Amino acid sequence: MLIPFRKMHGLGNDFVVLDGREQPLPLTPARIVAIGDRRRGVGFDQLVVLEPAPEGSDVFMRIANPDGSEAGACGNATRCVASLLMAESGQEHVTIRTISGALPAKALPDGLIQVDMGPPRLGWRDVPLAREADTLRLPLSLGPVSGPAACSMGNPHATFFVKDLAAIDPAALGPALEHDPWFPERANIGFAQVLAPDRLRLVVWERGAGLTLACGSGACATLVNAARRGLTGREATVSLPGGDLRIAWREDGHVLMTGPAETAYRGEIEI
Ligand SMILES: N[C@@H](CCC[C@H](N)C(=O)O)C(=O)O
C-alpha cells in the first residue's frame, strides 16, 4: 500500500508522520523498524500515526520509536502534529489525544507552538520504578553520574544533574541506564547541567531511539526535577543540542512546553 507521508521535526527531533484518519494503516513493529532505518528506509526518531479523533479532541496521535516500541508521549511530535492540524483547519487551538491523555496546544503570535503537557506524575509507581523509592533521588549510579530524579510526563524519565555536561559521554552511559532494572518499562535518560535558575542545558538518551537532538517530554521532566530539587525556579529555557525549548511548570501542576515545529519534506512510502 503506497501512502503519502510528511517528514517533520522539532529542533531536529525528527518524525515520519502518517495519516491513518481515513483508513487504518497495516503497520507492524517490523515495518516500523524498517521505515526507521536511516539508510534503507526514511529514518526517524519517532513514527507518528494520526488516527480518528476521540470525543473532545482533534486527533489521536500514536507514537512509535525506531526500535518498534510504543511511547506514551512525545513533546516535539505533539507540536508538529498541532501545527499540521492548525494549518489544515485554520484554528489556533487544537487538542491531541495520546495513550497518556489529552494535550491542548495553541499557536503563539511569534509562530511557536505551546503545548500543555499536563501534570508530571511523581510517584514511584507512576514512573514506573521496579520498587518503592524516593523519586527525587534514586540510589542509582554509573561511572561519573549518580542519584537521578525520576518522573513521568506520560512516559518515563530519569534526570542526572551534572556539574559539567561536556565532561560526560551520554552515548556511553545511556544504553545501560535506559535498561537498568530500576526501570521495568525502560526510561528516557536525561543528562542536565544547571546554568542559572532559569536556564538548563540538556542531552537526552531516548528510550528506543538513542541520542536525539531534542526531547520535549525530557525537557519538561528535567525542569520539573530541577525545580523539585530546588536547583531552578518553575520556568526555564532548556537548551538541547537542536535548540531551545521554553518550559514552565504552572502552579496548577500543568507543564507548558513552547517551541518550533517544522515540515522538512513530503513523500510517498510503501507500508
Ligand atoms: N522525542 C520525544 C520522546 C519520544 C518517546 C520516547 N523515546 C519514549 O519512548 O518515551 C519527545 O520530544 O518528547
Coordinates of C-alpha atoms in Angstrom, one line a residue, residues 1-5 17-28 32 35 47-52 62 269 271:
M1 CA 0.0 0.0 0.0
L2 CA 1.6 3.3 -1.1
I3 CA 0.7 6.3 1.1
P4 CA 1.9 9.9 1.5
F5 CA 4.0 10.8 4.5
V17 CA 4.0 11.4 10.1
L18 CA 1.5 9.0 8.6
D19 CA -2.2 9.8 8.2
G20 CA -4.4 6.9 9.3
R21 CA -7.5 9.1 9.9
E22 CA -9.4 7.8 6.8
Q23 CA -8.3 4.2 6.9
P24 CA -6.4 2.1 9.4
L25 CA -2.7 1.5 8.4
P26 CA -1.4 -2.0 8.4
L27 CA 1.8 -1.2 10.4
T28 CA 3.7 -3.9 12.2
I32 CA 8.1 0.5 11.7
I35 CA 10.9 2.6 7.8
L47 CA 7.0 7.4 13.8
V48 CA 3.7 9.3 14.3
V49 CA 0.4 7.9 13.1
L50 CA -2.7 10.1 13.1
E51 CA -5.9 8.2 13.9
P52 CA -9.6 9.3 14.1
R62 CA 0.1 7.1 18.1
I269 CA 6.1 5.3 1.2
I271 CA 3.8 0.3 4.1

